[in-house]
Every structure is written in structure tokens, then in C-alpha cells.
Amino acid sequence: MRHWLLLKIARMPRVFICGIGIFVSLALMLASVAAVAWLDQSRTAQRHDAALQLMQKVTAEGSGLLDRLARKGRLNCSDQGLVDLNAELLGSRYLREIGVLDENRQLICSTALGRLSVPIKDDYPVHVSRSGLELLTNVPLTMAGRKVAATIIQRPPVNVVVSPYATDDLYASADAVWLRTTDGLFLLNANGIEARALPAMQARAGHLEGSSLSWQGLGYERVSMAPGQDVVLQTRRNLPAIVQGNALLPVLLAGSLLIAGLVIGTVTPFVYRLGSLRNRIGLLCDEAHLALVYQPVFDLATLRPVGCEVLARLREGETTWAPDRMIPAIRGAGLQRRFDHAVARKAIRELAAHLPAWEGRFGIALNCFPESIEPDVLIPLLEQALRATGRNDLEVCIEITEHSLSSELIPEVQRLKARGFLIAVDDFGTGYSNLRSVTQLSPDLLKIDGSFVYELEDATVRSNLIPEIVNIAHAVEAQTVAEGIEKMEQVQLLLAAGVRYGQGYALARPLGIEAFVDRVAVTGRTDPEA
């Protein structure tokens, strides 16, 4: 899919540029809305946290006051007793009134009403929280000249009234405020929530044991609670509520359009460069896109094939990319290792599957980039590929061009040779390597560049160097392979010069796997019918 898209982009760049502009605009707009939503939920979380902290202080202050009163023993409603109770309130920030109850839980006096001539029996239900706190909610009281729905913390024979300012702040912090009781969640307050929505909200909040944020469609729901507290805060916000009156959103949307314009200007030159192979080469350097051909290597004395050189092409749809186009792209993208590894795996697998059993050893010559000569990686890869064939008549030869031969590369190549892989110096005679470096490398094969063979019949100075190359090969105990043999007459001349192996169009062209097997199998087959 990605490859198909890159090809479409290369063919229709303007359409793609417009698409980028639209996509970036929409993406930034959505990101702006998401950012606003995230900020909104962050503010909601802050409100919840502040409210929970407030409730913790109220609870701590109320419990502390009730503990102190309990330690005083029996309370009375005498004038001095009421003075003492009022004194207890002086240090309270969130408590406004203390009441004293008789054994029937009837109010007999309070710091606000004084001593009552007739005890007051409240019929308001008492809600017991998980921690054992007794609460009366929405109790109508008159405080500071205004009627309020008060919250009372009760521990007989005493109760305390929570400041309405504290409860107002608590209730304003969330859409629904719940109290955890032994029977489940009890609704303390709801703001702007339809009654039919409350049971579902209660069910969602009831199964949670910690704070939670869930995104629901284009909105979110936050449920907040704190360890050791019995209050649960729940807020739902949909997208219209989030963006309504948000001054930041128009600024973000305008910025999104501006950024989209800048992006279009930036990507336009890049889009027009997408048609180059280098931009797609990363999608082609795999076995699926490899088109391998195999050129037989012959023993020039018997004209019997002894192996082959693997030559790789890359196939992209109806197009086959030759080395002069694909190698610069591979180098430019830094994909030498991936390419060589894919070629090695596929070549070994194809040859093992199609080539009949071979008399002796059949050599598979693999051209490798210098960057791929990493013994720690290459040795396991090649050994695993050979083991997977289940055959013992195949051997791998690593070809390294003379130009790439360096003092840093020689120890790495020697490690490959020590593990039983053949080493060949390709295009020998065209570089600047000396006898010392060749001796250090100790290759198994020296491949004579085709330019020497081309001039062989004319007995030029260049062709006269072939015997010297053969002498160098003998000096390092290597065999020679002549490349680019285009005439059968050259075979005899090469034999006379001491060259043992050769390859070229006169002997066999590079062939696909099936044609290659048909070409070499007859002379290499081990069965009697061959």
C-alpha cells in the first residue's frame, strides 16, 4: 500500500500537495479541539482535587472537634456549657454550629439556638459512610440571616453543622457528588444532570476504586476520589460544552490554517522529488522485489559448470531496475546490508530448491557491499540459510571488489574465510591493491576483470597482464576466474595463460533460476541418467 501510494504521489504531485494541505488543516483543527478538551479535563481534575482536599479538611476538622467533645465527657446545655461549645468553634474554619442531642437523638441545645424549651426531633435520614461517618444532608437551617440546605456531621450526643460555603464549593466542583455508604453510592448533589442519566452515572462510578478518566465520543467523564475519603466526584462534558465560550479555540484554529499553509510551501519541493528511485528503494530491498539471475562459472578445461555468480535486479511493477540505477539508490539510502542479506537468503533458497544434487561442491558467488561484511551478522545468516536447505553440496563465495579492499576490511573477511566461506576479489587488476594486501587477505579466487579479457586476442599490453595476475594468484594460493568471455577463442587463450575458471556470454548468459538449472544441470547431475 505504501509503495503504491508513493508511485501515485510521483505521478500526481499537485493532487498530493492539495491533499496534504487539507489533511494538515483538518489534523491541526482536530488537534486544537483535542488540546482544548484536554485542558478542560485538566481544569476539571484540578477542581475535583481542590474539592477533595477541602472535604478532607472539613472531615478532619469535624472529626477532631467531635473527638475533643467526646473526651470532655457529658455535655450540658447550661450557659457555661454553651459558652464552652462556642469557644470550641472559635478555632474552626469549616464548622458553624454545635448541637447537643439527648438519648433519643433530639436536639436540646445548640450554639446558635441556645437551650431549647422543647427538644427538636429531626426526621432526616442519616447516611453512614464507609468510614462510619454519620451525615445528614439538605437539612433546612437559617444561618446568618439566610436559609441554607445544611450538611450535618453527627456523633451522638453531638452534631456539628458544616459551613454552607464549604458545601457550596464542594457541590459546584462536579456534576454529581456521591457519598460512599455501606449500601453503595448516595447522591449528595447533582448539577444540571437529567434524572434519567443519574442511574447510569451511579453505576459507572460505583464500580471504581480509584480516580478515572474516560473519553466518551467527543467528550469525557472524570470520576475523582481520594484514599480514605468517602466522597466521589463525577463530571461529564460533551464537545459543545467544552468549546462553548473557550477563547483559546479560535486562536488555535487560525494558527492551524497558517501552519497548514507553511507546510504546503515546505513539502512542495519534496513532493516533486518523490519520483526518484531513491525515495522508494527502501520498499524494494526485500525478497519479494528481488529478481535474481544466475551466470554459470565454468571450468575452462572441461567446460563443466562449477558454480554461479548471483546477479540481482529489483522489480517494481513492470519496471526492472538494473545495477547502474539501483546501486546508487541503495548506497544513498544506506540499505546495503538489507539488500545483501535479502539477496543471500533468496539465492541460497532458490538454488537449493531447483538445482539437482551436484557432484562435488557447487559455488554460489555473492557480491557484497563492504558495509555488509560484518561477520557477527553475516556468518549466522549464511549458516542458517545453508542449514535450512538440508544440502551439503553448496558452498558460498563472498565477492569483494578490489576497489573496496582496505586494511580495515581484511580482518573481517578473514573471519568469514575461517568459518569456511570462500573469498573472491572481484574486478582484480582495476584497483590499486598490492601483493601485500592480497597476501594478507589470502583469497580463494581472483576474478580477472572483463576489460583484460576483451583485449586478449589483440595481445595488447593490458591483456598481457593476465599471466602476471595468474602468478599473483599462485603466490597467494588462489585460483583465477576470467570474467566477460565473449568469444570461445578466448577460452583457449585463457587456458594457455593459466586461467582455470571463466564466465561470460560466450559460455552462458545470466539466466533466471529455471533456465539456469536447465543450462547447467545436465553436466552437473550425479544420477546415471545425466
Short mmCIF file of C-alpha atoms in Angstrom, two decimals:
data_model
loop_
_atom_site.label_atom_id
_atom_site.label_comp_id
_atom_site.label_asym_id
_atom_site.label_seq_id
_atom_site.Cartn_x
_atom_site.Cartn_y
_atom_site.Cartn_z
CA MET A 1 0.00 0.00 0.00
CA ARG A 2 2.78 2.41 0.88
CA HIS A 3 4.65 1.59 -2.31
CA TRP A 4 1.52 2.09 -4.40
CA LEU A 5 0.94 5.42 -2.70
CA LEU A 6 4.48 6.62 -3.40
CA LEU A 7 4.05 5.82 -7.07
CA LYS A 8 0.77 7.73 -7.18
CA ILE A 9 2.40 10.68 -5.46
CA ALA A 10 5.19 10.71 -8.02
CA ARG A 11 2.68 10.72 -10.88
CA MET A 12 0.22 13.25 -9.40
CA PRO A 13 2.23 15.61 -7.18
CA ARG A 14 -0.23 18.53 -7.27
CA VAL A 15 -3.11 16.38 -6.11
CA PHE A 16 -0.98 15.12 -3.28
CA ILE A 17 0.11 18.63 -2.29
CA CYS A 18 -3.50 19.75 -2.08
CA GLY A 19 -4.31 16.62 -0.10
CA ILE A 20 -1.51 17.38 2.33
CA GLY A 21 -2.87 20.88 2.84
CA ILE A 22 -6.36 19.60 3.56
CA PHE A 23 -5.11 16.81 5.77
CA VAL A 24 -2.80 19.06 7.78
CA SER A 25 -5.57 21.63 8.23
CA LEU A 26 -8.04 19.02 9.47
CA ALA A 27 -5.42 17.32 11.64
CA LEU A 28 -4.39 20.58 13.28
CA MET A 29 -8.01 21.58 13.81
CA LEU A 30 -8.73 18.23 15.44
CA ALA A 31 -5.56 18.59 17.49
CA SER A 32 -6.72 22.04 18.57
CA VAL A 33 -10.08 20.67 19.69
CA ALA A 34 -8.31 17.78 21.43
CA ALA A 35 -5.97 20.22 23.17
CA VAL A 36 -8.89 22.32 24.35
CA ALA A 37 -10.65 19.17 25.58
CA TRP A 38 -7.50 18.06 27.41
CA LEU A 39 -7.09 21.44 29.05
CA ASP A 40 -10.76 21.35 30.02
CA GLN A 41 -10.44 17.96 31.66
CA SER A 42 -7.26 19.15 33.39
CA ARG A 43 -9.20 22.06 34.86
CA THR A 44 -11.96 19.65 35.88
CA ALA A 45 -9.36 17.45 37.58
CA GLN A 46 -7.96 20.47 39.41
CA ARG A 47 -11.45 21.43 40.62
CA HIS A 48 -12.04 17.88 41.78
CA ASP A 49 -8.70 17.74 43.57
CA ALA A 50 -9.35 21.06 45.29
CA ALA A 51 -12.81 19.91 46.36
CA LEU A 52 -11.47 16.61 47.69
CA GLN A 53 -8.80 18.45 49.64
CA LEU A 54 -11.49 20.75 51.00
CA MET A 55 -13.63 17.77 52.02
CA GLN A 56 -10.63 16.17 53.68
CA LYS A 57 -10.08 19.32 55.75
CA VAL A 58 -13.78 19.54 56.64
CA THR A 59 -13.86 15.89 57.68
CA ALA A 60 -10.65 16.19 59.67
CA GLU A 61 -11.85 19.35 61.40
CA GLY A 62 -15.26 17.86 62.18
CA SER A 63 -13.84 14.57 63.46
CA GLY A 64 -11.26 16.42 65.53
CA LEU A 65 -13.90 18.61 67.14
CA LEU A 66 -16.17 15.64 67.87
CA ASP A 67 -13.21 13.75 69.40
CA ARG A 68 -12.41 16.66 71.70
CA LEU A 69 -16.03 16.96 72.80
CA ALA A 70 -16.20 13.22 73.42
CA ARG A 71 -13.17 13.42 75.68
CA LYS A 72 -14.90 16.08 77.79
CA GLY A 73 -17.49 13.59 78.85
CA ARG A 74 -21.12 14.53 79.42
CA LEU A 75 -22.07 17.85 77.85
CA ASN A 76 -24.73 20.10 79.28
CA CYS A 77 -26.76 22.98 77.95
CA SER A 78 -26.07 25.38 80.77
CA ASP A 79 -24.96 28.89 79.94
CA GLN A 80 -21.38 27.96 80.74
CA GLY A 81 -21.72 24.79 78.68
CA LEU A 82 -22.85 26.77 75.65
CA VAL A 83 -20.02 29.25 76.19
CA ASP A 84 -17.58 26.34 76.17
CA LEU A 85 -19.11 24.98 72.96
CA ASN A 86 -18.84 28.38 71.28
CA ALA A 87 -15.24 28.52 72.38
CA GLU A 88 -14.61 25.26 70.55
CA LEU A 89 -15.96 26.86 67.34
CA LEU A 90 -13.59 29.80 67.51
CA GLY A 91 -10.75 27.78 66.02
CA SER A 92 -12.91 26.14 63.37
CA ARG A 93 -12.75 27.24 59.75
CA TYR A 94 -15.38 25.00 58.22
CA LEU A 95 -17.81 24.39 61.12
CA ARG A 96 -20.53 26.85 62.06
CA GLU A 97 -22.67 25.30 64.79
CA ILE A 98 -22.58 22.64 67.50
CA GLY A 99 -25.69 20.87 68.72
CA VAL A 100 -26.25 18.61 71.73
CA LEU A 101 -28.61 15.60 71.49
CA ASP A 102 -30.41 13.65 74.18
CA GLU A 103 -30.59 9.90 74.34
CA ASN A 104 -33.39 9.93 71.75
CA ARG A 105 -31.23 11.96 69.35
CA GLN A 106 -33.39 15.01 69.87
CA LEU A 107 -31.71 18.40 69.72
CA ILE A 108 -31.84 20.01 73.15
CA CYS A 109 -29.49 22.95 72.60
CA SER A 110 -27.08 24.45 70.06
CA THR A 111 -24.56 27.24 69.89
CA ALA A 112 -26.86 29.14 67.53
CA LEU A 113 -30.29 28.49 69.18
CA GLY A 114 -29.23 28.18 72.80
CA ARG A 115 -31.21 25.96 75.17
CA LEU A 116 -34.46 24.70 73.63
CA SER A 117 -37.59 24.59 75.73
CA VAL A 118 -38.87 21.73 73.61
CA PRO A 119 -36.39 19.25 72.11
CA ILE A 120 -36.44 19.05 68.33
CA LYS A 121 -36.65 15.66 66.70
CA ASP A 122 -35.32 15.65 63.12
CA ASP A 123 -36.77 13.14 60.67
CA TYR A 124 -33.96 13.49 58.18
CA PRO A 125 -32.31 10.20 57.19
CA VAL A 126 -28.85 9.55 58.49
CA HIS A 127 -26.32 8.34 55.89
CA VAL A 128 -23.45 6.30 57.22
CA SER A 129 -20.29 6.44 55.12
CA ARG A 130 -17.90 3.53 54.71
CA SER A 131 -15.61 5.05 57.34
CA GLY A 132 -18.52 5.27 59.83
CA LEU A 133 -19.18 8.99 59.46
CA GLU A 134 -22.88 9.88 60.02
CA LEU A 135 -24.18 12.62 57.72
CA LEU A 136 -27.48 14.43 57.45
CA THR A 137 -27.83 16.28 54.17
CA ASN A 138 -30.04 19.05 52.86
CA VAL A 139 -31.23 20.00 56.34
CA PRO A 140 -33.01 23.40 56.12
CA LEU A 141 -31.41 25.85 58.51
CA THR A 142 -31.23 29.61 58.84
CA MET A 143 -27.64 30.80 59.15
CA ALA A 144 -26.50 34.42 59.11
CA GLY A 145 -29.96 35.51 58.07
CA ARG A 146 -30.30 33.21 55.07
CA LYS A 147 -31.88 29.86 54.60
CA VAL A 148 -29.48 27.12 53.62
CA ALA A 149 -29.60 23.38 52.97
CA ALA A 150 -27.05 22.37 55.53
CA THR A 151 -24.89 19.28 55.93
CA ILE A 152 -24.56 17.96 59.48
CA ILE A 153 -21.91 15.59 60.83
CA GLN A 154 -23.36 13.61 63.71
CA ARG A 155 -21.84 11.59 66.51
CA PRO A 156 -24.36 11.34 69.36
CA PRO A 157 -24.73 13.09 71.67
CA VAL A 158 -23.20 15.84 69.48
CA ASN A 159 -23.53 17.08 65.92
CA VAL A 160 -21.77 19.84 64.01
CA VAL A 161 -23.02 21.90 61.06
CA VAL A 162 -20.66 22.28 58.10
CA SER A 163 -20.23 25.77 56.69
CA PRO A 164 -22.56 26.21 53.67
CA TYR A 165 -19.69 27.91 51.84
CA ALA A 166 -17.68 24.72 52.08
CA THR A 167 -20.54 22.54 50.86
CA ASP A 168 -21.32 25.02 48.06
CA ASP A 169 -17.72 24.81 46.86
CA LEU A 170 -17.85 21.04 47.04
CA TYR A 171 -21.11 20.76 45.11
CA ALA A 172 -20.01 23.28 42.49
CA SER A 173 -16.91 21.27 41.65
CA ALA A 174 -18.72 18.39 39.91
CA ASP A 175 -21.88 17.44 38.08
CA ALA A 176 -22.60 14.76 40.66
CA VAL A 177 -21.30 14.41 44.21
CA TRP A 178 -21.70 10.98 45.76
CA LEU A 179 -21.19 9.60 49.25
CA ARG A 180 -19.79 6.11 49.60
CA THR A 181 -22.01 4.26 52.07
CA THR A 182 -22.24 0.67 53.12
CA ASP A 183 -25.19 0.32 50.70
CA GLY A 184 -23.42 1.88 47.71
CA LEU A 185 -23.30 5.43 46.39
CA PHE A 186 -25.71 8.01 47.73
CA LEU A 187 -26.27 11.20 45.75
CA LEU A 188 -25.39 14.29 47.74
CA ASN A 189 -25.87 16.79 44.92
CA ALA A 190 -26.40 16.99 41.14
CA ASN A 191 -25.84 19.98 38.88
CA GLY A 192 -27.66 20.16 35.58
CA ILE A 193 -27.92 16.39 35.17
CA GLU A 194 -31.15 14.85 33.99
CA ALA A 195 -32.62 12.42 36.50
CA ARG A 196 -32.69 9.63 33.93
CA ALA A 197 -28.93 9.89 33.45
CA LEU A 198 -28.09 9.54 37.14
CA PRO A 199 -28.53 5.74 37.49
CA ALA A 200 -26.04 5.08 34.67
CA MET A 201 -23.59 7.57 36.15
CA GLN A 202 -24.01 5.97 39.56
CA ALA A 203 -23.33 2.52 38.10
CA ARG A 204 -20.17 3.67 36.33
CA ALA A 205 -18.79 5.45 39.38
CA GLY A 206 -19.87 2.72 41.78
CA HIS A 207 -17.58 0.00 40.43
CA LEU A 208 -14.47 2.17 40.52
CA GLU A 209 -11.94 2.01 43.32
CA GLY A 210 -9.86 4.97 42.15
CA SER A 211 -9.99 8.08 40.03
CA SER A 212 -10.75 7.56 36.35
CA LEU A 213 -10.85 9.49 33.08
CA SER A 214 -12.79 8.04 30.16
CA TRP A 215 -13.29 9.63 26.75
CA GLN A 216 -16.81 9.14 25.51
CA GLY A 217 -17.37 10.11 21.90
CA LEU A 218 -16.46 13.78 21.59
CA GLY A 219 -16.46 14.35 25.33
CA TYR A 220 -15.20 12.81 28.54
CA GLU A 221 -16.21 11.73 32.01
CA ARG A 222 -13.96 12.18 35.02
CA VAL A 223 -14.55 10.43 38.31
CA SER A 224 -12.35 11.51 41.22
CA MET A 225 -11.87 10.07 44.68
CA ALA A 226 -9.13 10.07 47.29
CA PRO A 227 -7.85 7.31 49.58
CA GLY A 228 -9.53 7.36 52.96
CA GLN A 229 -12.35 9.64 51.79
CA ASP A 230 -15.96 8.74 51.18
CA VAL A 231 -16.81 11.48 48.69
CA VAL A 232 -16.87 10.69 44.95
CA LEU A 233 -16.94 13.48 42.36
CA GLN A 234 -18.21 12.86 38.84
CA THR A 235 -18.26 15.30 35.89
CA ARG A 236 -19.42 14.76 32.29
CA ARG A 237 -18.52 17.16 29.47
CA ASN A 238 -19.54 16.94 25.82
CA LEU A 239 -17.85 18.80 22.98
CA PRO A 240 -20.30 21.73 22.76
CA ALA A 241 -19.90 22.37 26.47
CA ILE A 242 -16.10 22.16 26.17
CA VAL A 243 -15.72 24.61 23.28
CA GLN A 244 -18.50 27.00 24.28
CA GLY A 245 -17.01 30.28 25.36
CA ASN A 246 -13.44 28.96 25.05
CA ALA A 247 -11.38 31.91 23.84
CA LEU A 248 -8.35 29.75 23.05
CA LEU A 249 -10.02 27.64 20.37
CA PRO A 250 -10.43 30.36 17.66
CA VAL A 251 -6.76 31.26 18.08
CA LEU A 252 -5.73 27.64 17.70
CA LEU A 253 -7.89 27.17 14.60
CA ALA A 254 -6.45 30.26 12.93
CA GLY A 255 -2.96 29.04 13.78
CA SER A 256 -3.81 25.67 12.25
CA LEU A 257 -4.63 27.25 8.90
CA LEU A 258 -1.44 29.30 8.98
CA ILE A 259 0.68 26.25 9.77
CA ALA A 260 -1.05 24.27 7.02
CA GLY A 261 -0.05 26.95 4.51
CA LEU A 262 3.55 26.83 5.70
CA VAL A 263 3.56 23.04 5.47
CA ILE A 264 2.36 23.16 1.87
CA GLY A 265 5.16 25.51 0.95
CA THR A 266 7.70 23.30 2.67
CA VAL A 267 6.61 19.94 1.23
CA THR A 268 6.07 21.06 -2.35
CA PRO A 269 9.75 20.66 -3.39
CA PHE A 270 9.92 17.36 -1.57
CA VAL A 271 6.86 16.00 -3.34
CA TYR A 272 8.39 16.74 -6.71
CA ARG A 273 11.43 14.71 -5.72
CA LEU A 274 9.39 11.67 -4.81
CA GLY A 275 9.62 10.33 -8.34
CA SER A 276 13.26 9.32 -7.83
CA LEU A 277 14.05 5.68 -7.17
CA ARG A 278 15.94 6.57 -4.01
CA ASN A 279 12.71 7.56 -2.29
CA ARG A 280 11.21 4.13 -2.92
CA ILE A 281 14.26 1.93 -2.67
CA GLY A 282 13.55 1.13 0.97
CA LEU A 283 10.32 -0.56 -0.11
CA LEU A 284 12.07 -2.61 -2.78
CA CYS A 285 15.02 -4.04 -0.85
CA ASP A 286 13.30 -7.26 0.09
CA GLU A 287 12.98 -10.74 -1.33
CA ALA A 288 9.57 -10.03 -2.86
CA HIS A 289 11.02 -7.42 -5.22
CA LEU A 290 14.28 -9.20 -5.99
CA ALA A 291 14.68 -10.61 -9.48
CA LEU A 292 17.77 -12.83 -9.34
CA VAL A 293 19.66 -14.13 -12.33
CA TYR A 294 22.49 -16.61 -12.21
CA GLN A 295 25.54 -16.64 -14.51
CA PRO A 296 27.30 -20.01 -14.59
CA VAL A 297 31.01 -20.23 -13.85
CA PHE A 298 32.79 -22.93 -15.85
CA ASP A 299 35.93 -24.98 -15.57
CA LEU A 300 37.56 -23.80 -18.80
CA ALA A 301 39.33 -27.12 -19.37
CA THR A 302 36.18 -29.26 -19.25
CA LEU A 303 33.50 -26.57 -19.79
CA ARG A 304 31.70 -28.08 -16.84
CA PRO A 305 29.85 -25.60 -14.58
CA VAL A 306 31.29 -25.42 -11.08
CA GLY A 307 29.13 -22.65 -9.67
CA CYS A 308 27.46 -19.38 -10.48
CA GLU A 309 27.56 -15.69 -9.75
CA VAL A 310 24.34 -14.26 -8.36
CA LEU A 311 23.30 -11.04 -10.09
CA ALA A 312 20.47 -9.04 -8.60
CA ARG A 313 17.88 -6.78 -10.13
CA LEU A 314 14.95 -5.02 -8.47
CA ARG A 315 11.49 -5.38 -9.96
CA GLU A 316 8.93 -2.63 -9.44
CA GLY A 317 5.71 -3.41 -11.25
CA GLU A 318 6.56 -3.64 -14.93
CA THR A 319 9.94 -1.97 -14.40
CA THR A 320 13.16 -3.84 -13.69
CA TRP A 321 15.90 -1.69 -12.22
CA ALA A 322 19.42 -2.57 -13.35
CA PRO A 323 22.51 -2.17 -11.14
CA ASP A 324 23.50 1.20 -12.65
CA ARG A 325 20.26 2.68 -11.27
CA MET A 326 19.61 0.68 -8.14
CA ILE A 327 23.12 0.56 -6.62
CA PRO A 328 23.47 4.36 -6.24
CA ALA A 329 19.96 4.45 -4.74
CA ILE A 330 20.82 1.64 -2.31
CA ARG A 331 24.02 3.38 -1.26
CA GLY A 332 22.28 6.73 -0.92
CA ALA A 333 19.62 5.22 1.35
CA GLY A 334 22.16 3.25 3.41
CA LEU A 335 20.43 -0.07 2.66
CA GLN A 336 23.48 -2.08 1.63
CA ARG A 337 23.14 -4.61 4.44
CA ARG A 338 19.44 -5.18 3.98
CA PHE A 339 19.88 -5.64 0.24
CA ASP A 340 22.78 -8.07 0.51
CA HIS A 341 21.05 -10.11 3.20
CA ALA A 342 17.90 -10.43 1.11
CA VAL A 343 19.93 -11.49 -1.96
CA ALA A 344 21.84 -14.12 0.02
CA ARG A 345 18.74 -15.67 1.57
CA LYS A 346 16.77 -15.81 -1.67
CA ALA A 347 19.65 -17.06 -3.84
CA ILE A 348 20.54 -19.90 -1.50
CA ARG A 349 16.90 -20.90 -1.13
CA GLU A 350 16.18 -20.79 -4.89
CA LEU A 351 19.29 -22.72 -5.87
CA ALA A 352 18.75 -25.35 -3.18
CA ALA A 353 15.15 -25.85 -4.28
CA HIS A 354 15.81 -26.11 -8.05
CA LEU A 355 19.36 -27.33 -8.52
CA PRO A 356 19.67 -31.13 -8.62
CA ALA A 357 22.15 -32.94 -6.43
CA TRP A 358 25.64 -31.93 -7.50
CA GLU A 359 28.82 -33.90 -7.90
CA GLY A 360 31.34 -32.16 -5.70
CA ARG A 361 30.60 -28.66 -4.43
CA PHE A 362 28.57 -26.03 -6.28
CA GLY A 363 29.76 -22.49 -5.56
CA ILE A 364 27.35 -19.62 -5.04
CA ALA A 365 29.16 -16.30 -5.54
CA LEU A 366 27.51 -13.38 -3.75
CA ASN A 367 28.58 -9.80 -4.45
CA CYS A 368 28.63 -7.86 -1.18
CA PHE A 369 28.93 -4.22 -0.33
CA PRO A 370 31.82 -3.51 2.09
CA GLU A 371 29.24 -2.36 4.66
CA SER A 372 27.75 -5.87 4.66
CA ILE A 373 30.99 -7.56 5.71
CA GLU A 374 30.02 -7.88 9.35
CA PRO A 375 30.97 -11.40 10.46
CA ASP A 376 28.84 -11.28 13.60
CA VAL A 377 25.76 -10.75 11.43
CA LEU A 378 26.68 -12.27 8.09
CA ILE A 379 28.06 -15.59 9.33
CA PRO A 380 24.90 -16.62 11.27
CA LEU A 381 22.73 -15.50 8.36
CA LEU A 382 24.62 -17.56 5.78
CA GLU A 383 24.98 -20.60 8.01
CA GLN A 384 21.30 -20.59 8.85
CA ALA A 385 20.35 -20.25 5.17
CA LEU A 386 22.61 -23.18 4.24
CA ARG A 387 21.33 -25.36 7.08
CA ALA A 388 17.76 -24.70 6.02
CA THR A 389 18.48 -26.23 2.58
CA GLY A 390 19.36 -29.62 4.06
CA ARG A 391 22.10 -29.95 1.45
CA ASN A 392 25.88 -30.32 1.77
CA ASP A 393 26.85 -29.76 -1.86
CA LEU A 394 26.53 -25.96 -1.80
CA GLU A 395 29.22 -23.51 -0.74
CA VAL A 396 29.11 -19.73 -0.56
CA CYS A 397 31.73 -17.44 -2.02
CA ILE A 398 31.79 -13.80 -0.91
CA GLU A 399 32.95 -11.45 -3.66
CA ILE A 400 34.60 -8.16 -2.71
CA THR A 401 35.73 -5.67 -5.33
CA GLU A 402 39.39 -4.74 -5.39
CA HIS A 403 38.39 -1.07 -5.03
CA SER A 404 36.76 -1.75 -1.64
CA LEU A 405 39.67 -3.75 -0.25
CA SER A 406 41.11 -1.96 2.78
CA SER A 407 43.18 -2.69 5.83
CA GLU A 408 40.05 -2.37 8.00
CA LEU A 409 38.11 -4.85 5.88
CA ILE A 410 40.78 -7.55 5.66
CA PRO A 411 40.37 -8.87 9.29
CA GLU A 412 36.61 -9.05 8.83
CA VAL A 413 36.97 -11.01 5.60
CA GLN A 414 39.48 -13.33 7.24
CA ARG A 415 36.87 -14.24 9.86
CA LEU A 416 34.49 -15.27 7.08
CA LYS A 417 37.21 -17.38 5.48
CA ALA A 418 37.97 -19.03 8.82
CA ARG A 419 34.34 -20.18 9.01
CA GLY A 420 34.64 -21.98 5.67
CA PHE A 421 33.30 -19.40 3.25
CA LEU A 422 35.22 -18.83 0.04
CA ILE A 423 36.58 -15.34 -0.63
CA ALA A 424 36.96 -13.81 -4.08
CA VAL A 425 38.49 -10.48 -5.09
CA ASP A 426 36.28 -9.16 -7.90
CA ASP A 427 37.40 -6.92 -10.80
CA PHE A 428 41.02 -7.72 -9.94
CA GLY A 429 43.55 -5.65 -11.83
CA THR A 430 41.46 -2.48 -11.96
CA GLY A 431 42.29 -1.25 -8.46
CA TYR A 432 45.39 -0.34 -6.54
CA SER A 433 45.81 -3.23 -4.16
CA ASN A 434 49.34 -4.55 -3.78
CA LEU A 435 50.64 -8.04 -3.31
CA ARG A 436 50.93 -7.50 0.44
CA SER A 437 47.23 -6.70 0.89
CA VAL A 438 46.23 -9.64 -1.32
CA THR A 439 48.56 -11.90 0.67
CA GLN A 440 47.02 -10.71 3.94
CA LEU A 441 43.55 -11.41 2.62
CA SER A 442 44.58 -14.81 1.22
CA PRO A 443 41.56 -15.09 -1.11
CA ASP A 444 40.44 -18.32 -2.72
CA LEU A 445 39.76 -16.69 -6.07
CA LEU A 446 40.99 -13.70 -8.07
CA LYS A 447 38.43 -12.64 -10.67
CA ILE A 448 40.12 -11.05 -13.68
CA ASP A 449 38.19 -8.00 -14.86
CA GLY A 450 36.50 -8.37 -18.26
CA SER A 451 38.44 -5.43 -19.70
CA PHE A 452 41.59 -7.61 -19.73
CA VAL A 453 39.77 -10.47 -21.47
CA TYR A 454 38.22 -8.17 -24.07
CA GLU A 455 41.65 -7.24 -25.47
CA LEU A 456 43.05 -10.75 -25.18
CA GLU A 457 43.06 -11.61 -28.90
CA ASP A 458 44.81 -8.38 -29.80
CA ALA A 459 47.71 -9.16 -27.45
CA THR A 460 47.64 -5.66 -26.02
CA VAL A 461 49.72 -4.53 -23.07
CA ARG A 462 46.63 -4.81 -20.91
CA SER A 463 45.86 -8.38 -21.94
CA ASN A 464 49.50 -9.35 -21.42
CA LEU A 465 48.99 -8.64 -17.72
CA ILE A 466 46.80 -11.74 -17.37
CA PRO A 467 49.78 -14.08 -16.82
CA GLU A 468 51.04 -11.68 -14.15
CA ILE A 469 47.65 -11.87 -12.40
CA VAL A 470 47.84 -15.66 -12.62
CA ASN A 471 51.28 -15.52 -10.99
CA ILE A 472 49.91 -13.36 -8.18
CA ALA A 473 47.10 -15.89 -7.69
CA HIS A 474 49.60 -18.74 -7.48
CA ALA A 475 51.64 -16.73 -4.99
CA VAL A 476 48.67 -16.46 -2.63
CA GLU A 477 47.44 -19.98 -3.43
CA ALA A 478 44.33 -18.74 -5.19
CA GLN A 479 42.58 -19.76 -8.40
CA THR A 480 41.69 -17.32 -11.18
CA VAL A 481 38.32 -16.68 -12.79
CA ALA A 482 38.12 -14.73 -16.04
CA GLU A 483 35.07 -12.51 -16.44
CA GLY A 484 33.49 -11.22 -19.65
CA ILE A 485 34.37 -14.08 -22.01
CA GLU A 486 32.51 -13.16 -25.20
CA LYS A 487 34.21 -15.50 -27.73
CA MET A 488 35.06 -19.17 -27.49
CA GLU A 489 38.51 -18.40 -28.92
CA GLN A 490 39.26 -16.55 -25.70
CA VAL A 491 38.80 -19.75 -23.71
CA GLN A 492 41.89 -21.40 -25.21
CA LEU A 493 43.97 -18.27 -24.79
CA LEU A 494 42.96 -18.05 -21.14
CA LEU A 495 43.80 -21.70 -20.56
CA ALA A 496 47.20 -21.11 -22.14
CA ALA A 497 47.72 -18.19 -19.75
CA GLY A 498 46.96 -20.45 -16.78
CA VAL A 499 43.40 -19.28 -16.00
CA ARG A 500 41.29 -22.15 -14.70
CA TYR A 501 37.74 -20.80 -14.48
CA GLY A 502 35.67 -18.38 -16.54
CA GLN A 503 32.29 -16.85 -17.16
CA GLY A 504 30.78 -14.74 -19.89
CA TYR A 505 28.20 -14.54 -22.65
CA ALA A 506 30.15 -16.93 -24.87
CA LEU A 507 29.68 -19.65 -22.25
CA ALA A 508 26.29 -18.71 -20.78
CA ARG A 509 24.31 -15.57 -20.20
CA PRO A 510 22.82 -14.71 -16.80
CA LEU A 511 19.59 -16.71 -16.55
CA GLY A 512 16.53 -16.96 -14.35
CA ILE A 513 16.52 -19.88 -11.95
CA GLU A 514 14.61 -22.34 -14.14
CA ALA A 515 16.55 -21.57 -17.32
CA PHE A 516 19.78 -21.62 -15.33
CA VAL A 517 19.06 -25.08 -13.95
CA ASP A 518 18.18 -26.35 -17.44
CA ARG A 519 21.50 -24.97 -18.71
CA VAL A 520 23.81 -26.42 -16.05
CA ALA A 521 22.01 -29.48 -14.69
CA VAL A 522 22.92 -31.88 -17.49
CA THR A 523 26.67 -31.59 -16.94
CA GLY A 524 26.48 -31.39 -13.17
CA ARG A 525 23.88 -34.05 -12.36
CA THR A 526 25.03 -37.03 -10.29
CA ASP A 527 22.36 -39.51 -11.31
CA PRO A 528 23.27 -42.10 -14.00
CA GLU A 529 20.75 -40.76 -16.49
CA ALA A 530 22.51 -37.37 -16.72
#
